[in-house]
XYZ file of C-alpha atoms in Angstrom:
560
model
C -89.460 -37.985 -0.617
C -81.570 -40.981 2.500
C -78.336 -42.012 2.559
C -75.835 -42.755 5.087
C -74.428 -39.383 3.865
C -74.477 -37.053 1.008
C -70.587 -38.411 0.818
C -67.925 -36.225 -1.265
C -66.308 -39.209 -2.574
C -67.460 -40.987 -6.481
C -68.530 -44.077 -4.531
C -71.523 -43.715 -2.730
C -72.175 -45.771 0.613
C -73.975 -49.276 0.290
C -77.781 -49.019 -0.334
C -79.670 -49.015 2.441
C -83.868 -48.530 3.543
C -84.456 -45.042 4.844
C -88.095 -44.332 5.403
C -90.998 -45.159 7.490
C -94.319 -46.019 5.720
C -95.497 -42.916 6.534
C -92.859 -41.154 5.213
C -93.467 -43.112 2.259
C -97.042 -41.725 2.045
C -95.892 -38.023 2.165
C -93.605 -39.042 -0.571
C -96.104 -40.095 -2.592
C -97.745 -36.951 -1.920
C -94.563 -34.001 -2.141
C -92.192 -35.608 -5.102
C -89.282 -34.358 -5.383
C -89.124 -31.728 -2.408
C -89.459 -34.222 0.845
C -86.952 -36.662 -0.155
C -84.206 -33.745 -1.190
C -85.777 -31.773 2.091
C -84.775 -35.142 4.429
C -82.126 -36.179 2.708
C -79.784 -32.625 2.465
C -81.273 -31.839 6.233
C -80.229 -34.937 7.712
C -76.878 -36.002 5.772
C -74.833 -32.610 5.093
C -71.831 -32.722 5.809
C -69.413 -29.646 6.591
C -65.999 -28.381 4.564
C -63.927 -30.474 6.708
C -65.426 -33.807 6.094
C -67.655 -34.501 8.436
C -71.464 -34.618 9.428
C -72.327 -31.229 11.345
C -68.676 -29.829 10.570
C -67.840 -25.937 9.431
C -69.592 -25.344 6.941
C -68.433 -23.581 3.223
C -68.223 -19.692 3.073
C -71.377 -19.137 0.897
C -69.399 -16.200 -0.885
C -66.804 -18.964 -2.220
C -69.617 -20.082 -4.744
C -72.875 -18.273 -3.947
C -72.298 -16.152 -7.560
C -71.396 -18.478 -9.847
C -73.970 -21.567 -8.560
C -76.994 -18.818 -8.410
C -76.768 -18.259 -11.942
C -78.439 -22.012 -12.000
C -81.391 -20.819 -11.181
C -82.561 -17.364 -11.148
C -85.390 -15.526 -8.955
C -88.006 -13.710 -9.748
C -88.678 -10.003 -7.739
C -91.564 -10.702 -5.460
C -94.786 -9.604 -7.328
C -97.295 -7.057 -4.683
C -100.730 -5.817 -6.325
C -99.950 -1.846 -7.911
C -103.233 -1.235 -8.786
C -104.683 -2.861 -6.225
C -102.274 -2.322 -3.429
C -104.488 -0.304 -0.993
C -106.852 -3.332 -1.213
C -104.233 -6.181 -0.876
C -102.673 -4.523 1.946
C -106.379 -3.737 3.883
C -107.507 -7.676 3.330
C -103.761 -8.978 4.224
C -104.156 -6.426 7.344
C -107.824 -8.534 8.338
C -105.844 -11.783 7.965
C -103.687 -10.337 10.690
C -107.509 -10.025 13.068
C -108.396 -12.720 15.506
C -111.937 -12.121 13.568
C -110.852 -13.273 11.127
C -108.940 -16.034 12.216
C -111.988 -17.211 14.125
C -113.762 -17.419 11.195
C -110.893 -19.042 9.238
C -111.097 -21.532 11.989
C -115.035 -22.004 11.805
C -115.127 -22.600 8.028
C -112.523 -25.363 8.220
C -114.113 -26.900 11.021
C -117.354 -27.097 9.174
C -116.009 -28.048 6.008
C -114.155 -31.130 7.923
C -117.713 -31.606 9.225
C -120.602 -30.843 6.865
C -120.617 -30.001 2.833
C -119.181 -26.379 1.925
C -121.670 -23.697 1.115
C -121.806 -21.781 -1.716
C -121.828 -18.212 -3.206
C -124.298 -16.058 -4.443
C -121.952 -13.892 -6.401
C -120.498 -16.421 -8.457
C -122.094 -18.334 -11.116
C -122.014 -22.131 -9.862
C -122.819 -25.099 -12.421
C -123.013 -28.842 -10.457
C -121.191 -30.979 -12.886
C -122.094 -34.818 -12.654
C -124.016 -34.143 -9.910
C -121.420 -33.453 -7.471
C -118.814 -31.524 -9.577
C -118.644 -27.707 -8.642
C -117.943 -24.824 -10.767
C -117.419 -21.248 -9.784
C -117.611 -18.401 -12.282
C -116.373 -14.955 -11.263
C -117.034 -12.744 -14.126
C -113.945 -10.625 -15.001
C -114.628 -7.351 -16.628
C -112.185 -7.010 -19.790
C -113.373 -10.599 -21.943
C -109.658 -10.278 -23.472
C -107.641 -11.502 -20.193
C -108.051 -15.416 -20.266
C -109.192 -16.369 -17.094
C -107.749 -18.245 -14.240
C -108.076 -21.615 -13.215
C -108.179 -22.761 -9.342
C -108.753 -26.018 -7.898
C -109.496 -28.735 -4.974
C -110.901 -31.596 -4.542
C -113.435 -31.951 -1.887
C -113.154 -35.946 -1.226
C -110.985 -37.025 1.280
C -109.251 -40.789 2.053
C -111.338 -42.902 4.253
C -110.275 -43.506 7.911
C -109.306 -46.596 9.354
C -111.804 -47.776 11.319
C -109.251 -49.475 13.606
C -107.369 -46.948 13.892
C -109.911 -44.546 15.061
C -109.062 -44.843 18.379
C -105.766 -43.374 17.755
C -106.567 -39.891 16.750
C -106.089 -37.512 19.285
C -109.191 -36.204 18.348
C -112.552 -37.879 16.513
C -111.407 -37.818 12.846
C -114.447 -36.153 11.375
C -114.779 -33.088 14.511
C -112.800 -30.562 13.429
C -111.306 -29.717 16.651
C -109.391 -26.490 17.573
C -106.687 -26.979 20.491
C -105.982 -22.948 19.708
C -102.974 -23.695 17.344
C -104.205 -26.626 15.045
C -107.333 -27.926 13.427
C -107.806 -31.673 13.579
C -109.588 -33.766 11.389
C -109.683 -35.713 7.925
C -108.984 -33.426 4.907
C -107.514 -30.149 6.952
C -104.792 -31.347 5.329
C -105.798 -33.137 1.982
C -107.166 -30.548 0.844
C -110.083 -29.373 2.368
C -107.565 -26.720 3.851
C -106.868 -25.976 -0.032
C -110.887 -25.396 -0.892
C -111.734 -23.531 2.544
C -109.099 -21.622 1.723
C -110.123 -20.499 -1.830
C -113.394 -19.639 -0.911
C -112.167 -17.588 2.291
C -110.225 -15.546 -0.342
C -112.939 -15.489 -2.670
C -115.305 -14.093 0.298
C -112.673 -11.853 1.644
C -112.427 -9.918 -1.887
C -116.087 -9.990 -2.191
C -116.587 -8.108 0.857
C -114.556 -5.776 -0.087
C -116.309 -5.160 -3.509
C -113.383 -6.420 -5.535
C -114.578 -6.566 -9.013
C -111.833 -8.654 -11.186
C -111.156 -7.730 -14.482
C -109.715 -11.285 -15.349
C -112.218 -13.999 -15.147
C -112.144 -16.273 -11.943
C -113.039 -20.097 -12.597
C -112.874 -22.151 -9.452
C -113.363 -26.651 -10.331
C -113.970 -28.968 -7.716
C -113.867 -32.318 -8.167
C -115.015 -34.593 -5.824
C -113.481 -38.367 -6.094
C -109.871 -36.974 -6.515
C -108.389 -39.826 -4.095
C -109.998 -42.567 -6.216
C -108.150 -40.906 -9.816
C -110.917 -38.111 -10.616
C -112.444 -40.507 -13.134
C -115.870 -39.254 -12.166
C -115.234 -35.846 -10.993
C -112.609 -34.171 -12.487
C -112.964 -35.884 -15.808
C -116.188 -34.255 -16.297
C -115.138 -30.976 -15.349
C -112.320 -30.926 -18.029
C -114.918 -32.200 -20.350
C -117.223 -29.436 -19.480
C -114.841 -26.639 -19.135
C -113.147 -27.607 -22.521
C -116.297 -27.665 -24.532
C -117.660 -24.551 -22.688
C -113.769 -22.217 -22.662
C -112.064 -24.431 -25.640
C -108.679 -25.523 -26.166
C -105.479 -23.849 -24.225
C -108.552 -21.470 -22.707
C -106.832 -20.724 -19.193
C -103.636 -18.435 -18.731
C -103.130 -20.911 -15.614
C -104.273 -23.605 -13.267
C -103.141 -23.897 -10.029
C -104.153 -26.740 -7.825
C -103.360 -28.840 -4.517
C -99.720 -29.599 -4.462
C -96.205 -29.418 -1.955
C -95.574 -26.081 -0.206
C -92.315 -24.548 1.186
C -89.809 -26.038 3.821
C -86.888 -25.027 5.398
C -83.670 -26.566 4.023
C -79.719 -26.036 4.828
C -80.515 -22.500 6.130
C -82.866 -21.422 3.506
C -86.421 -21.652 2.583
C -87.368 -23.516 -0.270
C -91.050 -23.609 -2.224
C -91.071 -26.193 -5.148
C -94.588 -25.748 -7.193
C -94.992 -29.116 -8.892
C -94.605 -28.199 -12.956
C -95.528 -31.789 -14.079
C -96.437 -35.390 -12.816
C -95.263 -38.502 -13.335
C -97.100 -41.286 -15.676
C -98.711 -44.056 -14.231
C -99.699 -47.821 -15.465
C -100.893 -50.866 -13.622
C -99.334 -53.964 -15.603
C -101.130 -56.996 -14.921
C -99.355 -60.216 -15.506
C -101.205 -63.513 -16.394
C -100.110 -67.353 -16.039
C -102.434 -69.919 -17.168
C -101.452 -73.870 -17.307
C -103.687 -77.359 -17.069
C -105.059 -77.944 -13.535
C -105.237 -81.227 -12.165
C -104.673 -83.490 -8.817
C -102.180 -81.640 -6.648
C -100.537 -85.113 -6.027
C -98.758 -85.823 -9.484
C -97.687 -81.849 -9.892
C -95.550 -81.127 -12.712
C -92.180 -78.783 -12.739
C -93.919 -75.779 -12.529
C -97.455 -74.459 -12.014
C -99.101 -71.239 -12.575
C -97.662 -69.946 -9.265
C -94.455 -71.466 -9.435
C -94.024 -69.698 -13.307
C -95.455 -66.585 -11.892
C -93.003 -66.008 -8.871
C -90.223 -66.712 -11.212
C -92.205 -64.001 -13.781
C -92.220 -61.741 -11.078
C -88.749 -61.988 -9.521
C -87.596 -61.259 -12.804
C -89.284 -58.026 -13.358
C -87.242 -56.892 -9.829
C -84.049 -57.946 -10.672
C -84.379 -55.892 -14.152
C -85.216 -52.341 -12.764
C -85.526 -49.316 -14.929
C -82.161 -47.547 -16.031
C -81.889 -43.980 -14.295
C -81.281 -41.325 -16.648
C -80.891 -37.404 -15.777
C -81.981 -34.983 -18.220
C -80.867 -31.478 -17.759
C -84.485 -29.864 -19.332
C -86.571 -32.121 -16.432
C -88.332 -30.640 -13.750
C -86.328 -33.076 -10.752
C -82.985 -31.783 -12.523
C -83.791 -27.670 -12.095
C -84.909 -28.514 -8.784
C -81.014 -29.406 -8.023
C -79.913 -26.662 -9.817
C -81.709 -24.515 -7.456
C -80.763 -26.221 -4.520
C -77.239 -26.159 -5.280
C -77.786 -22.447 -5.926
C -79.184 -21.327 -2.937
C -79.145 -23.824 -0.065
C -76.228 -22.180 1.810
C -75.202 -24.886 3.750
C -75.302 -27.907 0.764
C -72.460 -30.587 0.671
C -69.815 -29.110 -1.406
C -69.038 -32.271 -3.541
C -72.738 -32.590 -4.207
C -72.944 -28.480 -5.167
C -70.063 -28.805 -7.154
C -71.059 -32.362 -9.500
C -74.649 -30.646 -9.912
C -72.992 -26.975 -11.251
C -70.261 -28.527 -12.937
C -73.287 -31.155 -14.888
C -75.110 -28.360 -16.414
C -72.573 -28.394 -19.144
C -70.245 -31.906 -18.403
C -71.556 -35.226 -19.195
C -68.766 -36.447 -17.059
C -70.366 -34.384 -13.992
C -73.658 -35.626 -15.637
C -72.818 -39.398 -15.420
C -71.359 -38.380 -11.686
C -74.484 -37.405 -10.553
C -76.624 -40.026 -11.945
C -74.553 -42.606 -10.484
C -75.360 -41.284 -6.952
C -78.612 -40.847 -7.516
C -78.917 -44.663 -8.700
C -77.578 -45.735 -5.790
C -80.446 -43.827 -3.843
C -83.945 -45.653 -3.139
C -85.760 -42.470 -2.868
C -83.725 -40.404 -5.185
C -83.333 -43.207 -7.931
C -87.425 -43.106 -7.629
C -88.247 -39.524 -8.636
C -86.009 -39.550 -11.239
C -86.084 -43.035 -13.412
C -89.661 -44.821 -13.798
C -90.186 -47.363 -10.916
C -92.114 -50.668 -10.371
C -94.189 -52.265 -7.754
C -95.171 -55.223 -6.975
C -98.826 -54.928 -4.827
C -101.301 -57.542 -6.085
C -101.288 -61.128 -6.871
C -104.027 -64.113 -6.678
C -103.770 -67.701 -7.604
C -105.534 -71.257 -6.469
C -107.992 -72.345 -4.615
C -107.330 -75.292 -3.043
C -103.992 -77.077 -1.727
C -104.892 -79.634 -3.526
C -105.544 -78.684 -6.417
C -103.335 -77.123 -9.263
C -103.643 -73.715 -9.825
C -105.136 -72.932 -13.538
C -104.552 -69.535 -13.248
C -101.995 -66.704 -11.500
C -101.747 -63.298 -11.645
C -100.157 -60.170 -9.641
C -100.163 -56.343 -10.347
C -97.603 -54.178 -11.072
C -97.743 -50.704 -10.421
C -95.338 -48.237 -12.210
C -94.771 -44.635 -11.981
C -93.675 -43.463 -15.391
C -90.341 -40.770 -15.605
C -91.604 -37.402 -16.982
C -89.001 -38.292 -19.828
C -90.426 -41.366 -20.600
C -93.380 -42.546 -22.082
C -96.497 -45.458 -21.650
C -95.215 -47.303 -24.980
C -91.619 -47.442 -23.207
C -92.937 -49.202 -20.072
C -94.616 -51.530 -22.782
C -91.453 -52.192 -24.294
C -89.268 -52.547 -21.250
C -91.937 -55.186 -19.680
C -92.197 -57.161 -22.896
C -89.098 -57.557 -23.419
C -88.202 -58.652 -19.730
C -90.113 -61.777 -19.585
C -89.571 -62.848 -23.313
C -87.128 -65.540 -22.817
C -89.154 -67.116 -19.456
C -91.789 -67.585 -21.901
C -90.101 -69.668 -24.185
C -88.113 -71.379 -20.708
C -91.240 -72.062 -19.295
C -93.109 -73.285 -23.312
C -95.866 -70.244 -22.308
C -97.360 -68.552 -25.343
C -97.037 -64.923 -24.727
C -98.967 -62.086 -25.802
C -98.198 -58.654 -24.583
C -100.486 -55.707 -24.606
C -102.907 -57.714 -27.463
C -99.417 -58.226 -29.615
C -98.131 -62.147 -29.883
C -94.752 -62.055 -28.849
C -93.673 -65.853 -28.892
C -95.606 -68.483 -30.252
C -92.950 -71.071 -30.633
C -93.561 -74.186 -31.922
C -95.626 -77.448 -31.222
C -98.066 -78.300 -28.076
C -97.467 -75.179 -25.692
C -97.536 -75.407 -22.069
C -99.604 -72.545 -21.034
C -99.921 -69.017 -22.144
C -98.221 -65.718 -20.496
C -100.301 -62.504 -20.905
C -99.336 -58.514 -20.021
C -101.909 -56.252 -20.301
C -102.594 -52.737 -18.842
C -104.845 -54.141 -15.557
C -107.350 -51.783 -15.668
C -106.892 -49.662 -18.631
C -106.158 -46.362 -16.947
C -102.385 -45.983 -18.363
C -101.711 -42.102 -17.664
C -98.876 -40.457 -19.682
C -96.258 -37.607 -17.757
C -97.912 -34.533 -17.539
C -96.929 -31.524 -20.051
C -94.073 -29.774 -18.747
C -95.446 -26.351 -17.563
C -92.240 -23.572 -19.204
C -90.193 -23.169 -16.192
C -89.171 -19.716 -18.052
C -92.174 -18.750 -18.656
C -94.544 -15.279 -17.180
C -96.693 -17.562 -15.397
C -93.824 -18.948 -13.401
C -92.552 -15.690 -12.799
C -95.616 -14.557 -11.849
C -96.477 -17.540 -8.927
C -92.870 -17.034 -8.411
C -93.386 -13.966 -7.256
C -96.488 -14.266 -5.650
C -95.331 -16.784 -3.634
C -91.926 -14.339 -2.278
C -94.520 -11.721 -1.510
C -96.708 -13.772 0.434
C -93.778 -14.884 2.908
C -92.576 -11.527 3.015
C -96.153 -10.246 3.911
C -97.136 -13.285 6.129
C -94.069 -12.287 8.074
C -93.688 -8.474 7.575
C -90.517 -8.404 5.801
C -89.899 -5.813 3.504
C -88.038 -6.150 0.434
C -86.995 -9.143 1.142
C -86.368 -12.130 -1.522
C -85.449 -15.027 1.453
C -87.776 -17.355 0.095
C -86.258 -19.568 -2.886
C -88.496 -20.924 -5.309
C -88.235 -23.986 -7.631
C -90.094 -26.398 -9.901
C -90.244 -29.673 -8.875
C -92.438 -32.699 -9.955
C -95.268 -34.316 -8.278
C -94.765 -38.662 -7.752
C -98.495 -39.019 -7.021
C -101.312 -37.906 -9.815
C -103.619 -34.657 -9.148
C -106.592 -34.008 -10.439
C -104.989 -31.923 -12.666
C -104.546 -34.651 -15.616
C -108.081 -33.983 -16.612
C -107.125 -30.418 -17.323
C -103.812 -30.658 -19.701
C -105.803 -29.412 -22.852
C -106.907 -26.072 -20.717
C -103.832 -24.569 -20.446
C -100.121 -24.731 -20.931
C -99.023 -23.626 -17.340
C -100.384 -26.025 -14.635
C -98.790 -25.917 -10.913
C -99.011 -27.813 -8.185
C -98.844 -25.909 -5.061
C -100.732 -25.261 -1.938
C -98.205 -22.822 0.259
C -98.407 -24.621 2.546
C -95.500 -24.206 5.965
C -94.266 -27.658 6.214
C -91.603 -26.480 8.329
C -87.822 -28.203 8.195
C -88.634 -31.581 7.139
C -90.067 -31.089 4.182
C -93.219 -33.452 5.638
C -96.584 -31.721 4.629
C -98.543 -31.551 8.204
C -99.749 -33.978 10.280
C -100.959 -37.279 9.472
C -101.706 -36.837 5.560
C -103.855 -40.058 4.576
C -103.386 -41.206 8.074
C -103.804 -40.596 11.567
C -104.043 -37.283 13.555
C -104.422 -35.084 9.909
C -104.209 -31.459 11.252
C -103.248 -28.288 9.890
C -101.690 -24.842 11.954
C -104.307 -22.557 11.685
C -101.177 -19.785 11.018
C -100.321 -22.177 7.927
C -103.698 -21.622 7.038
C -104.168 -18.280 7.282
C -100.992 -18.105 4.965
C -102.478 -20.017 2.189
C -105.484 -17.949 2.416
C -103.252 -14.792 2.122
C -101.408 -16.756 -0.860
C -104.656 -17.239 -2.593
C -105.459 -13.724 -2.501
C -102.084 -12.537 -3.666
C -102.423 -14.821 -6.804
C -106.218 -13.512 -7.805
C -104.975 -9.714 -7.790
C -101.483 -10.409 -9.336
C -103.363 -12.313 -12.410
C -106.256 -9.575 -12.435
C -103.289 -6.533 -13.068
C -100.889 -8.975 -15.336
C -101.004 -9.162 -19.170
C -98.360 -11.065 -19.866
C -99.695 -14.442 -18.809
């Protein structure tokens, strides 16, 4: 998103706290492939038993585990190979780059200009849509977006950067400043592409629809929202063959390379939880006040966490199935429970039990719970009438809003009636008891934003296959291999919400990926939603390449 040790044993080690705040934030931001990237990385261990030791011949289960998870051929332009390979060739330019370089920097400083070529519509003001027209009206068209907000910095921390947050600097290797990461690089790069085909007279025959929202950090109530709303009553229903916006990108892990497009998101829902009881003169208190019945409210709620189940057609699942596939140098005990759980429950029940015992791992898989706000009283001398906290969950993609509901209701049912509090629970009264009551207990949704799990995009499906692919031949191109499939690629979930859940009823197949080189650690750059955000302008140039790829792969596919 860390064990003592991905340990071949049925017992894992005592749960312990692994990661820095900061590696909490790119968590938040990668899913599934940072915590699986750190955790396999730092804790393999060898076929004798210990950390660092020999490691397993591949050949002794590379057949039989890569039949988990099969790989596409990487997918190169046919029709419009002479004009892939003359852009990709003026990627290679220090023109270009200079001008790669110059676009960012602006774009980190001043608002992104536009293009003459392409129809643009300002949604809610602020909200930009692209049109490219594509020649044959039959192909549906494709869907590409960013966001063009970026987290505020720290005033105190200002200081800290290496470089003013808002300059853009280049050092030569890297481009500093807020949003060169999240995901400025992401919309500079779209448009370079964009530009980079126009100039070569690129006509597409599939229809080219570029979104930007524009309050993404803040949930895209405002930006996004109305561009879904717009774009569904302008396209329609299921209108797109694909979407593909900001998301993780590819890391190195155990000796192979690893990209892991996001093919869903978790839910989200702020529960707020209410104590109310008689106030009165601090100096005659009774048992319990508001506080006192709240802490105990709350405490509860952490000591009853949410079971951990695996289910083999999830998104977090394949991405194990792939790893265990391909990464060449994975624990053996752990490659062997994850092949052996595709068809035994006993493997199945193996593997959940270590990743229960896992902070990091128990939280991409199972629904979690936080607790980040709570208020109450005024005055130490004066009894509190009122208490309330905020708790934040992040719903499993197998699970749903009405089971968080549930699970929360029924948690603090029998405090209720301990503590004589009438209790009502998302408008529904739970325990009304009887005679004079105390006080009254009340769980609502806090702000009433609850966000179900994304769709599942197919994981089988062409338009897989087809990023897939895209994604293999922009490696091999970025790095002049030929016919080469080194790069593995494998859905994973996003944590963290996208502007992307204001686009579910455009189209079926929705990724979240930004290709972007986040090297052996699976952490995405420098400094995302912090200090020091920078990006390597060779990263850069890669996503730009990637961009490209995907416009002239869609333009000559018809399966998708």
């Amino acid at each position: 998103m860390e064990k003592s040790g991905l340990l071949p044993m049925t017992t894992p080690p005592p749960r312990q706290t692994w990661f820095s705040s900061t590696t909490r934030t790119r968590i938040a931001f990668l899913g599934l492939t940072a915590v699986l990237a750190t955790v396999f990385h730092l804790y393999s261990r060898g076929c004798d038993g210990s950390f660092g030791g020999t490691v397993c011949t591949w050949n002794e289960v590379g057949k039989s585990a890569k039949e988990l998870c099969p790989q596409a051929k990487p997918v190169v332009p046919s029709k419009h190979k002479e004009l892939w390979e003359s852009i990709g060739a003026s990627y290679d330019t220090s023109e270009f780059k200079d001008r790669a370089v110059e676009w960012l920097r602006d774009a980190v400083r001043i608002p992104t200009e536009s293009h003459s070529k392409l129809k643009l519509t300002k949604v809610n003001t602020y909200g930009l849509l692209y049109e490219w027209e594509g020649k044959d009206s039959s192909l549906k068209p494709i869907l590409l977006t960013a966001h063009q907000d970026v987290v505020p910095v720290d005033q105190e921390t200002v200081d800290e950067w290496e470089y003013p947050p808002y300059s853009g600097h280049f050092d030569g290797q890297r481009i500093w400043g807020r949003g060169t990461i999240d995901d400025k690089s992401g919309l500079i790069g779209l448009l370079l592409s964009i530009e980079s085909l126009l100039d070569m007279d690129f006509e597409p025959s599939r229809k080219v629809v570029l979104a930007f929202g524009f309050d993404e950090e803040t949930s895209g109530m405002n930006g996004a929202r109305a561009l879904g709303e717009y774009m569904h009553s302008s396209f329609g229903e299921d209108s797109f063959s694909m979407l593909v916006d900001e998301g993780a990108g590819y890391f190195e892990l155990l000796g192979s390379p690893f990209a892991v497009p996001g093919v869903g998101e978790k839910g989200a829902m702020d529960v707020r939880v209410d104590v109310t009881s008689p106030g009165g003169h601090s100096s005659v208190p009774p048992d319990h006040t508001s506080i006192g019945m709240l802490s105990a409210l709350l405490v509860q709620i952490e000591e009853t966490p949410y079971p951990i189940s695996i289910s083999r057609d999830s998104p977090a699942y394949a991405t194990l199935q792939c790893e265990a596939a391909h990464s060449e140098e994975m624990d053996p005990w752990l490659r062997k429970t994850i092949m052996k759980s595709v068809k035994s429950d006993w493997a199945l029940r193996e593997l959940r039990d270590f990743i229960e015992e896992d902070l990091d791992l128990r939280s991409l898989f199972g629904t979690t719970q936080a607790i980040d706000i709570i208020l109450g009283g005024v005055k130490a001398n004066a009894l509190p009438e009122e208490a309330w906290a905020v708790v934040d969950h992040r719903i499993a993609t197998q699970s749903t809003v009405a089971d968080v509901k549930k699970h929360d209701t029924a948690v603090l049912e029998h405090l209720a009636e301990k503590f004589n509090l009438s209790y009502t629970a998302f408008g529904q009264k739970v325990y009304t008891g009887s005679g004079a009551k105390y006080g009254s207990l009340d769980i609502s949704d806090a702000w009433g934003t609850a966000l179900e799990p994304a769709p599942i995009t197919p994981m089988d499906g062409e338009a897989f296959k087809l990023l897939s692919g895209t994604i293999k031949a922009t490696y091999n191109a970025q790095r002049k291999f030929k016919n080469s499939e080194e790069i593995i690629v494998a859905p994973g979930i996003m944590t963290g919400n996208t502007d992307t859940r204001h686009y579910w009823n455009l189209t079926k197949n929705i990724f979240r990926y930004s290709h972007q080189n986040t090297g052996s650690g699976g952490a995405i750059g420098n400094g995302v939603h912090t200090v020091n955000e920078s990006t390597d302008i060779d990263a850069f140039l890669e996503m730009i390449r990637f961009f490209t790829t995907l416009i002239l792969n869609a333009d000559e596919s018809s399966r998708i």
